[in-house]
Amino acid sequence: MGPTASGKTALAVALVERLPLEIISVDSALIYRGMDIGTAKPDQATLRIAPHRLIDIRDPSESYSAAAFREDALTEMAEITRAGRVPLLVGGTMLYFKALEEGLSDLPEADPGIRSRLEQELGRLGLEALHQRLSCLDPAAGRRIHANDPQRILRALEVIEISGKTLTELQQGGVGHTFPYSVLKLVRAPLERSLLHARIERRFREMLAQGFEREVSALMRRGDLSPAMPSMRAVGYRQMLSYLLGELSREEMIERGIIATRQLAKRQFTWLRSCRGCHWLDEEGDVIEQALGLISSRFKSFFSPT
């Protein structure tokens, strides 16, 4: 686990080269086909060395939930373990990690009709109005869900319309879930926030040089994607879309894209600090050897690093 641009993929690939591991992506943006540059999706050379499961599994027009991720991840984990290997979950979507380990409340499945209408209301009324509506209907959820989080706001309102109950009520009455695996949590994150900020800016500018604008332009030309969709709300894509629609200048797009990515990293750090049982790797040392040592110590009977 780790914040964006922290080097998780590089470490994961190094571990796959040394141990009988298979990578499962834990990233809510990498699931989308055709969204490669702006998500920093591993290139084909990397994927040949270390294939990633749960990338390119959805079209950008489709939604994907933490519950769907949990189901998919458990299926992939079972397949990997049946083959005598070990799942290595890699990513920065912290809600997915939490859902996988702790389970989720039994919420109603998405209703495409209701979701489409709510997205239209979002475009017509604005996010603030929908957040205020949620705060009236479910005050606890209104306080818990950030006013700038359209995906969660729309989902909470959708749940209310489908079930007649609030998200808070359903979550409090949820049943328990079991997670049939022993877990070792490794965190890769620079201690110096300034170092991560510099990496984020460098990577964003590299994405632009690699053709990020062309990638988003191609997605826009499809004609079936809207700014309200979860895929188009992804960090970087949201800002690029605003630029291509004439709402931002190029410099504003770059600045806001970098700022939004730094804010994402801050939220990831906050979650990681509250996560119990994590082993934070020392970036000033050899992170590969540290990770191998922790894995070998925890799972002596299975791993024998070479």
XYZ file of C-alpha atoms in Angstrom:
306
model
C 0.000 0.000 0.000
C 1.037 3.610 -0.311
C 0.170 7.049 -1.648
C 0.185 7.799 -5.344
C 3.636 8.110 -6.978
C 5.372 6.363 -4.067
C 6.906 3.529 -6.096
C 4.504 0.710 -5.194
C 4.529 -0.880 -8.624
C 8.317 -0.966 -8.871
C 8.546 -2.697 -5.498
C 5.775 -5.152 -6.396
C 7.491 -6.123 -9.652
C 10.779 -6.664 -7.819
C 9.021 -8.989 -5.350
C 7.298 -10.932 -8.140
C 10.704 -11.537 -9.722
C 11.935 -13.115 -6.484
C 8.910 -14.883 -4.974
C 5.926 -16.992 -6.151
C 3.563 -14.003 -6.071
C 0.851 -12.755 -8.417
C -0.275 -9.133 -8.419
C -3.868 -8.030 -7.945
C -4.379 -4.319 -8.613
C -6.172 -2.342 -5.907
C -6.847 0.813 -7.893
C -10.221 2.280 -8.830
C -8.817 3.967 -11.979
C -6.730 1.118 -13.396
C -9.898 -0.924 -13.884
C -10.823 1.194 -16.920
C -9.830 0.270 -20.458
C -8.390 3.096 -22.549
C -7.324 5.091 -19.496
C -3.639 4.292 -19.490
C -1.507 7.434 -19.374
C -3.460 9.415 -16.787
C -3.681 6.439 -14.444
C 0.043 5.580 -14.749
C -1.012 2.083 -15.767
C 1.951 -0.324 -15.976
C 3.285 -0.572 -19.531
C 3.319 -3.771 -21.562
C 6.957 -4.519 -20.748
C 6.143 -4.388 -17.016
C 3.001 -6.492 -17.461
C 4.952 -9.173 -19.290
C 7.249 -9.477 -16.267
C 4.515 -9.097 -13.664
C 0.924 -9.487 -14.945
C -1.673 -7.505 -12.984
C -5.140 -8.863 -12.314
C -8.137 -6.488 -12.129
C -6.855 -3.923 -14.598
C -8.737 -3.159 -17.836
C -11.863 -4.934 -16.591
C -14.416 -2.146 -17.168
C -15.313 0.311 -19.898
C -15.127 3.966 -18.747
C -18.904 4.227 -19.192
C -19.449 1.570 -16.515
C -19.468 1.955 -12.751
C -17.567 -0.209 -10.295
C -18.031 -0.439 -6.550
C -15.992 -1.475 -3.548
C -18.361 -4.410 -3.160
C -17.670 -5.511 -6.738
C -13.948 -5.172 -6.107
C -14.181 -7.355 -3.000
C -16.008 -10.075 -4.894
C -13.588 -9.925 -7.827
C -10.494 -9.814 -5.620
C -11.579 -12.803 -3.530
C -12.204 -14.766 -6.733
C -8.731 -13.914 -8.043
C -7.105 -14.662 -4.687
C -8.730 -18.092 -4.557
C -7.509 -18.880 -8.065
C -3.960 -17.785 -7.229
C -3.814 -19.816 -4.031
C -5.220 -22.915 -5.756
C -2.248 -22.683 -8.107
C 0.119 -22.765 -5.120
C 1.058 -19.110 -5.321
C 0.392 -16.077 -3.120
C -1.689 -12.966 -3.912
C 0.143 -9.630 -3.755
C -2.389 -6.808 -3.558
C -0.926 -3.532 -4.802
C -2.491 -0.093 -5.001
C -3.684 3.057 -3.347
C -7.487 2.815 -3.291
C -7.771 2.521 0.449
C -11.521 1.900 0.491
C -10.913 -1.254 -1.544
C -8.346 -2.539 0.959
C -10.776 -1.846 3.795
C -13.685 -3.489 1.977
C -11.616 -6.573 1.199
C -10.396 -7.147 4.738
C -13.405 -5.986 6.757
C -16.313 -6.506 4.382
C -19.131 -4.106 3.579
C -22.698 -3.643 4.666
C -25.296 -5.408 2.550
C -26.390 -2.494 0.364
C -28.764 -2.672 -2.611
C -27.229 -3.072 -6.052
C -26.998 -0.007 -8.256
C -30.062 0.952 -10.270
C -29.010 2.337 -13.692
C -32.241 4.325 -14.089
C -32.007 6.032 -10.707
C -28.280 6.644 -11.124
C -28.806 8.207 -14.570
C -31.457 10.564 -13.210
C -29.262 11.558 -10.262
C -26.364 12.266 -12.644
C -28.662 14.493 -14.677
C -29.672 16.318 -11.499
C -25.991 16.693 -10.652
C -25.407 18.414 -13.998
C -28.480 20.616 -13.598
C -28.403 21.488 -9.880
C -24.742 21.085 -8.967
C -22.921 19.025 -6.387
C -23.556 21.373 -3.474
C -27.338 21.032 -3.849
C -27.150 17.243 -3.877
C -24.870 17.218 -0.845
C -27.359 19.445 0.991
C -30.153 17.036 0.041
C -28.150 14.134 1.434
C -27.434 16.069 4.630
C -31.174 16.561 5.151
C -32.060 12.934 4.447
C -29.068 11.317 6.181
C -27.238 13.849 8.392
C -24.587 11.346 9.491
C -23.700 10.491 5.894
C -23.739 14.171 5.003
C -21.122 14.845 7.671
C -19.082 11.773 6.748
C -19.037 12.237 2.955
C -17.032 15.179 1.649
C -18.995 17.814 -0.239
C -16.676 17.361 -3.244
C -17.135 13.589 -3.534
C -19.820 13.117 -6.222
C -19.512 9.347 -6.480
C -20.256 8.730 -2.800
C -22.947 11.432 -2.652
C -24.775 9.936 -5.625
C -24.452 6.427 -4.201
C -25.870 7.494 -0.828
C -28.857 9.183 -2.495
C -29.339 6.163 -4.765
C -29.413 3.815 -1.750
C -32.093 5.946 -0.099
C -34.285 5.875 -3.210
C -33.877 2.135 -3.800
C -34.272 0.903 -0.224
C -36.236 3.602 1.546
C -33.544 3.531 4.240
C -30.533 5.728 4.761
C -26.990 4.599 4.097
C -26.229 5.067 7.790
C -29.121 2.801 8.841
C -28.063 0.046 6.464
C -24.400 0.232 7.443
C -25.225 0.037 11.141
C -27.332 -3.054 10.532
C -24.822 -4.780 8.295
C -23.722 -8.362 8.806
C -20.154 -9.458 9.386
C -17.860 -10.825 6.695
C -14.973 -13.217 6.964
C -11.603 -12.784 5.286
C -9.910 -16.199 5.049
C -6.323 -15.018 4.633
C -3.381 -14.066 6.815
C -2.256 -10.574 5.832
C 1.085 -8.774 5.839
C 0.633 -5.050 5.246
C 3.605 -3.272 3.686
C 3.563 0.494 3.191
C 5.828 2.332 0.809
C 5.760 6.090 1.351
C 8.478 8.774 1.443
C 8.934 10.290 4.887
C 9.557 13.701 3.345
C 6.280 15.026 1.955
C 8.224 17.456 -0.243
C 9.850 14.496 -2.016
C 6.467 12.983 -2.819
C 5.155 16.359 -4.003
C 8.097 16.677 -6.374
C 7.483 13.155 -7.706
C 3.800 13.936 -8.253
C 4.559 17.071 -10.240
C 7.227 15.317 -12.310
C 4.935 12.398 -13.081
C 2.032 14.652 -14.081
C 4.252 16.557 -16.505
C 5.582 13.264 -17.880
C 1.993 12.153 -18.504
C 1.398 15.310 -20.526
C 4.519 14.619 -22.573
C 3.340 11.044 -23.181
C 0.053 12.183 -24.718
C -2.406 12.491 -21.836
C -4.334 15.221 -23.679
C -4.770 12.972 -26.739
C -5.964 10.148 -24.504
C -8.718 12.238 -22.904
C -9.649 13.812 -26.256
C -10.186 10.326 -27.667
C -12.414 9.443 -24.718
C -14.456 12.625 -25.237
C -14.968 11.854 -28.927
C -16.778 8.643 -27.999
C -19.794 10.743 -27.085
C -21.055 8.473 -24.307
C -18.945 9.754 -21.414
C -19.923 12.655 -19.143
C -17.914 14.614 -16.549
C -20.163 13.187 -13.816
C -19.134 9.568 -14.437
C -16.732 7.987 -11.923
C -14.124 7.328 -14.606
C -14.081 10.964 -15.692
C -13.932 12.152 -12.086
C -10.583 10.419 -11.595
C -7.740 12.698 -10.535
C -6.100 14.264 -13.577
C -8.915 13.301 -15.933
C -11.303 15.722 -14.273
C -8.875 18.618 -14.739
C -7.938 17.650 -18.299
C -11.612 17.354 -19.203
C -12.254 20.861 -17.853
C -9.382 22.161 -19.981
C -10.657 20.471 -23.143
C -14.150 21.861 -22.486
C -12.685 25.367 -22.290
C -13.302 25.797 -18.560
C -9.596 26.031 -17.655
C -6.473 27.332 -19.338
C -3.646 24.863 -19.926
C -1.616 26.258 -17.046
C -4.646 26.128 -14.743
C -5.239 22.521 -15.748
C -1.653 21.573 -14.946
C -1.694 23.402 -11.621
C -5.045 21.950 -10.546
C -4.100 18.463 -11.698
C -0.954 18.522 -9.576
C -2.798 19.985 -6.579
C -5.583 17.388 -6.836
C -3.015 14.578 -6.949
C -1.262 15.967 -3.880
C -4.610 16.150 -2.079
C -5.255 12.515 -2.984
C -1.875 11.583 -1.527
C -2.725 13.466 1.669
C -5.967 11.484 2.054
C -4.077 8.256 1.429
C -1.512 9.161 4.106
C -4.316 9.898 6.573
C -5.872 6.488 5.980
C -2.552 4.654 6.181
C -1.685 6.255 9.509
C -4.964 4.990 10.964
C -4.543 1.492 9.519
C -3.486 -1.046 12.130
C -0.711 -3.561 11.643
C 1.164 -1.782 8.866
C 4.913 -2.130 8.332
C 6.316 1.142 6.996
C 9.364 0.520 4.853
C 12.366 2.797 5.388
C 12.876 4.717 2.148
C 16.440 5.548 3.146
C 17.324 1.848 3.086
C 16.821 -0.992 0.609
C 13.034 -1.352 0.476
C 13.211 -4.591 -1.507
C 15.381 -6.309 1.098
C 13.214 -4.945 3.909
C 10.078 -6.297 2.247
C 11.696 -9.676 1.585
C 12.811 -9.869 5.202
C 9.333 -9.123 6.540
C 7.722 -11.623 4.173
C 10.244 -14.339 5.010
C 9.869 -13.747 8.745
C 6.062 -13.779 8.640
C 5.655 -16.739 6.288
C 8.710 -18.887 6.986
C 7.021 -22.113 5.942
C 6.080 -20.853 2.509
C 8.704 -18.443 1.214
C 12.352 -19.020 0.664
C 13.697 -15.849 -0.992
C 16.533 -16.260 -3.470
